[in-house]
Coordinates of C-alpha atoms in Angstrom, one line a residue:
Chain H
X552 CA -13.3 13.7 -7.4
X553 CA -12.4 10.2 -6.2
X554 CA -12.3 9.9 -2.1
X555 CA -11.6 6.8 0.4
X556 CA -12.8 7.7 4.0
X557 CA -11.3 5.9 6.9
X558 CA -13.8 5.7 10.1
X559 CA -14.3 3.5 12.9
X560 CA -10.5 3.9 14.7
X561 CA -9.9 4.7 18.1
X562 CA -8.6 3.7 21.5
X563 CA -8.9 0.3 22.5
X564 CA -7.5 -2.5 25.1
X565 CA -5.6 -5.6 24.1
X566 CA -8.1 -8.2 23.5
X567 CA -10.9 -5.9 22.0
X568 CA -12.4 -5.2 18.8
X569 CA -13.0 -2.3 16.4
X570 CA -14.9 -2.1 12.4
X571 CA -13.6 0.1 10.0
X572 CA -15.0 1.6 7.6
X573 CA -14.0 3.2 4.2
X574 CA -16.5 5.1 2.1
X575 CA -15.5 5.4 -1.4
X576 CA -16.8 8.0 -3.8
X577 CA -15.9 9.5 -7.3
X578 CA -15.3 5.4 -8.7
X579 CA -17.4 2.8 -9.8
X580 CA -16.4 0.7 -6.5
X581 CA -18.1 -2.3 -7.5
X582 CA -15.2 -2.9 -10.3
X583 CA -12.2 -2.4 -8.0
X584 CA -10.4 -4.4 -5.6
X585 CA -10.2 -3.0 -2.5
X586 CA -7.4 -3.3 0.3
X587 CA -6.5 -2.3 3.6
X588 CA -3.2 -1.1 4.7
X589 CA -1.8 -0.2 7.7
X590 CA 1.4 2.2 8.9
X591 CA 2.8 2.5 12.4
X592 CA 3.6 5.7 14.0
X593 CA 7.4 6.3 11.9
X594 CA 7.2 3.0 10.1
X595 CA 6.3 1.8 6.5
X596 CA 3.2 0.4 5.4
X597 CA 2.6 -3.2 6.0
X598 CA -0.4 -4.7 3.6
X599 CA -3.0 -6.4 6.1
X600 CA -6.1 -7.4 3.4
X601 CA -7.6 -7.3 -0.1
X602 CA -11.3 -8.4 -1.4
X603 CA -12.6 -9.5 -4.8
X604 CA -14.5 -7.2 -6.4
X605 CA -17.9 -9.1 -5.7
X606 CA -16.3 -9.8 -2.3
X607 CA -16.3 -13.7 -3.0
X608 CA -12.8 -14.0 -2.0
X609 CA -10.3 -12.8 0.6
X610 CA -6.8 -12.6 1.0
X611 CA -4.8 -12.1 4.5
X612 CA -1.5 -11.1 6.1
X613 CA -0.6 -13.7 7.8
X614 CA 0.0 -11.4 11.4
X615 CA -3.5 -10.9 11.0
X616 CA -5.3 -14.0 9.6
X617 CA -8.3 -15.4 12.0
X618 CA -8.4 -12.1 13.6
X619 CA -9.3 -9.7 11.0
X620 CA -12.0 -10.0 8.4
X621 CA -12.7 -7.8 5.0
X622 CA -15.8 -7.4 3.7
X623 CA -17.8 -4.8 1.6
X624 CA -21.5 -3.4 0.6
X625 CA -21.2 -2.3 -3.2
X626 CA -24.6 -1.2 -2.6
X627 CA -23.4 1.3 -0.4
X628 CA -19.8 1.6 -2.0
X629 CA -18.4 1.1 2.2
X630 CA -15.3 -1.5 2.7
X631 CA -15.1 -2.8 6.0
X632 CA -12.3 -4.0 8.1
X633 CA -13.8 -6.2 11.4
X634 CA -10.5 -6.4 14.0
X635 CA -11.0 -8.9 16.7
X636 CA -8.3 -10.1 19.6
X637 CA -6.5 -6.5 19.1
X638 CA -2.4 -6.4 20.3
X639 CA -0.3 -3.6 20.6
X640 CA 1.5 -4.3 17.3
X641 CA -1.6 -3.8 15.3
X642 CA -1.4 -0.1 16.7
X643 CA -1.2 2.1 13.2
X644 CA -2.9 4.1 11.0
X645 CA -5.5 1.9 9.2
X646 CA -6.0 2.9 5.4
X647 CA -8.1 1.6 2.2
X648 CA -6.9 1.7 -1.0
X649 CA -8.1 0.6 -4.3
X650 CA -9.2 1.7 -8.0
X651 CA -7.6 0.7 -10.7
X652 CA -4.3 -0.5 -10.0
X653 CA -4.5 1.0 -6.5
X654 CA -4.8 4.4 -7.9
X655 CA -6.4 5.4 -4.8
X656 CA -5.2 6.0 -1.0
X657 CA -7.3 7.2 1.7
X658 CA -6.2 9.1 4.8
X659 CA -6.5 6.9 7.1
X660 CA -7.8 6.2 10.8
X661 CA -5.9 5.6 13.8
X662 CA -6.4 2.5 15.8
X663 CA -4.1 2.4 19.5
X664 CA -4.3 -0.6 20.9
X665 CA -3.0 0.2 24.7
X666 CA -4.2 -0.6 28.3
Chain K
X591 CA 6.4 -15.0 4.3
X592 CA 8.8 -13.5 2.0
X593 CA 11.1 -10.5 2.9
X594 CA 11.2 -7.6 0.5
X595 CA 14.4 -5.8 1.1
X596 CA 15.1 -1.8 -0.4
X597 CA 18.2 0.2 0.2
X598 CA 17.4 1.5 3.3
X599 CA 18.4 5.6 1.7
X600 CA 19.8 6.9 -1.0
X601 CA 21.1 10.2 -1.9
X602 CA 20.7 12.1 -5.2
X603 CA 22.1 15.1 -6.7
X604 CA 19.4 17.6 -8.7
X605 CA 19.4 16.7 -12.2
X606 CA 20.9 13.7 -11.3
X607 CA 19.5 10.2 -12.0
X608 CA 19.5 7.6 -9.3
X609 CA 18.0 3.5 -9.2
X610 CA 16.2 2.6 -6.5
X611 CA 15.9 -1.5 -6.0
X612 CA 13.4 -4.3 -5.1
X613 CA 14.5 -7.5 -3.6
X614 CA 12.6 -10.7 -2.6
X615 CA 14.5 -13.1 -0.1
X616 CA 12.5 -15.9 -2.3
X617 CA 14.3 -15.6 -5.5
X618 CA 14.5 -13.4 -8.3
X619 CA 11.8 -10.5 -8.9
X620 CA 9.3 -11.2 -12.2
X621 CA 6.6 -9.4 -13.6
X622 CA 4.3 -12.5 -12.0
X623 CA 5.2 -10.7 -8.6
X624 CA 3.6 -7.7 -10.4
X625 CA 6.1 -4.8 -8.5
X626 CA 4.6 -2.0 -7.4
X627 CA 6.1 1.1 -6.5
X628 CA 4.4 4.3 -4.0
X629 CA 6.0 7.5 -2.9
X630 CA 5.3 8.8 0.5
X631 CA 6.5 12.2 1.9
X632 CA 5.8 13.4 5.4
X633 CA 1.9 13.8 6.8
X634 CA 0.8 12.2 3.6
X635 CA -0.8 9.0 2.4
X636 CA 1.1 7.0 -0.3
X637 CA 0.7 7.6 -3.9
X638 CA 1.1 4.7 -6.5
X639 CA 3.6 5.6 -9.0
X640 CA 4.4 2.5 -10.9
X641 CA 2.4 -1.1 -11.2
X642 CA 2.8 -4.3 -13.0
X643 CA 6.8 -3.7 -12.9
X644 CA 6.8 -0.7 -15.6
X645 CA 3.3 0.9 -16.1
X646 CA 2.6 4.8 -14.9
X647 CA -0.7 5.9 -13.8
X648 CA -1.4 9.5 -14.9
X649 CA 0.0 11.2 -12.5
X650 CA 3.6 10.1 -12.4
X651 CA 6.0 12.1 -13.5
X652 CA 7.5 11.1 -17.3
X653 CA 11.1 11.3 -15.2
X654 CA 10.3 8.4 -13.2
X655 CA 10.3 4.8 -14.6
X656 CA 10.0 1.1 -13.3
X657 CA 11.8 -2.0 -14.8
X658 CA 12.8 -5.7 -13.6
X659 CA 17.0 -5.2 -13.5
X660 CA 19.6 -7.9 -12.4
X661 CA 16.6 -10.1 -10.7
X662 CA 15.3 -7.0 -8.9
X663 CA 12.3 -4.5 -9.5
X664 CA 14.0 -1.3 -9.9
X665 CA 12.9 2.4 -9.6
X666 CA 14.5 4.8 -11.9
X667 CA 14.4 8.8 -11.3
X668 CA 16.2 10.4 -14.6
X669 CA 16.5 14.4 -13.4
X670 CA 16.1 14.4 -9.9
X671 CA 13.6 17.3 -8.7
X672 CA 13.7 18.7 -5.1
X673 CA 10.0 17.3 -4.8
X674 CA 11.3 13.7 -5.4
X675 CA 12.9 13.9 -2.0
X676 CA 10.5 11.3 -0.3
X677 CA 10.3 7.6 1.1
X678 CA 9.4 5.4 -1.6
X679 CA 8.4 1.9 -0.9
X680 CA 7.6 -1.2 -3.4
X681 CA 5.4 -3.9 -3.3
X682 CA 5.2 -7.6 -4.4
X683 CA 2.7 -10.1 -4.8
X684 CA 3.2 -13.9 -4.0
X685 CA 0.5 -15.6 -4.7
X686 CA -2.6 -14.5 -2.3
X687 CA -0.1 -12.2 0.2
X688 CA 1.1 -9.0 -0.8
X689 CA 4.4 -7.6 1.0
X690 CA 5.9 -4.2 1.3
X691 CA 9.9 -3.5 0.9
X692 CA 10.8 -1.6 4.0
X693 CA 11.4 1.9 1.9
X694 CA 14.1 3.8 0.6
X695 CA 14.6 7.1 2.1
X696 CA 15.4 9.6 -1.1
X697 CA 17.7 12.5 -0.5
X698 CA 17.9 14.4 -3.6
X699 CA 20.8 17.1 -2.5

């Protein structure tokens, strides 16, 4: 059974930081694209990031380019999301997807960015 | 950054079939934007229905189909069920950015 598994969200001020973290399991993650997508409370998903396969390259929203960075460990099938210089408007539900052709969604984690 | 625009609802009858439209403020919609198409219903995550403009994964129902129509990606449902009734939400990809319509809320009554 393939899973995504959002960790790392919270409560946090403006200006702060939080890492994500999406364990995938049930795919050979190593093939696979891998995004991150994010959905505020009664709004629709907004695509933040994607990474290469062997992570060499990167691609950005720009809302959130120079503040957020994508990585992953195909050793340890784990995407990461680092979020620095957090605003209110990046309060959502953080999810990863990927697979082949997306196929897969996880549940998500909830970042609030408040004071 | 482009603007991906969707109806913003749409009501169908059961049975009935209804089209459901992708548009990108830069110009016509082509298979290079590769359209993607998810359903979402309440308390759920999105599920991937349709990618590269008309291609299912194996879970999509055979009612539902995607194609490129009058410069638009375009979501057909042909027999409406009462579980279609969702939000459903497409995608394009310009270049290195990727950009979500802002959904179509489905009534199927």
């Amino acid at each position: 059974e393939v899973q995504l598994v959002e960790s790392g969200g919270g409560l946090v001020q403006p200006g702060g930081s939080l890492r994500l973290s999406c364990a995938a399991s049930g795919f050979t993650f190593s093939n696979y694209w891998m995004s991150w997508v994010r959905q505020a409370p009664g709004k629709g998903p907004v695509w933040v990031s994607r990474i290469k396969p062997d992570g060499g390259e990167t691609h950005y929203a720009d809302s959130v380019k120079g503040r957020f960075t994508i990585s992953r460990d195909n050793a340890k099938n784990t995407l990461y999301l680092q979020l620095n210089s957090l605003r209110g408007e990046d309060t959502a539900v953080y999810r990863c997807v990927g697979g082949g052709f997306d196929a897969y969604w996880g549940q998500g984690t909830l970042v609030t960015v408040s004071s | 950054q482009a603007v991906v625009t969707q109806e913003p609802s749409l009501t169908v009858s059961p049975g009935g079939t209804v089209t459901l439209t992708c548009d990108s403020s830069t110009g016509a919609v082509t298979s290079g934007h590769y359209p993607y198409w998810f359903q979402q219903k309440p308390g759920q995550a999105p599920r991937t229905l349709i990618y590269d403009t008309d291609n299912k994964h194996s879970w999509t129902p055979a009612r539902v189909s995607g194609s490129l129509l009058g410069g638009k990606a375009a979501l057909t449902l042909s027999g409406a069920q009462p579980e279609d009734e969702a939000d459903y939400y497409c995608l394009l990809t310009y270049g290195k950015a990727r950009v979500f319509g802002g959904g179509t809320k489905l009534t199927v009554l």
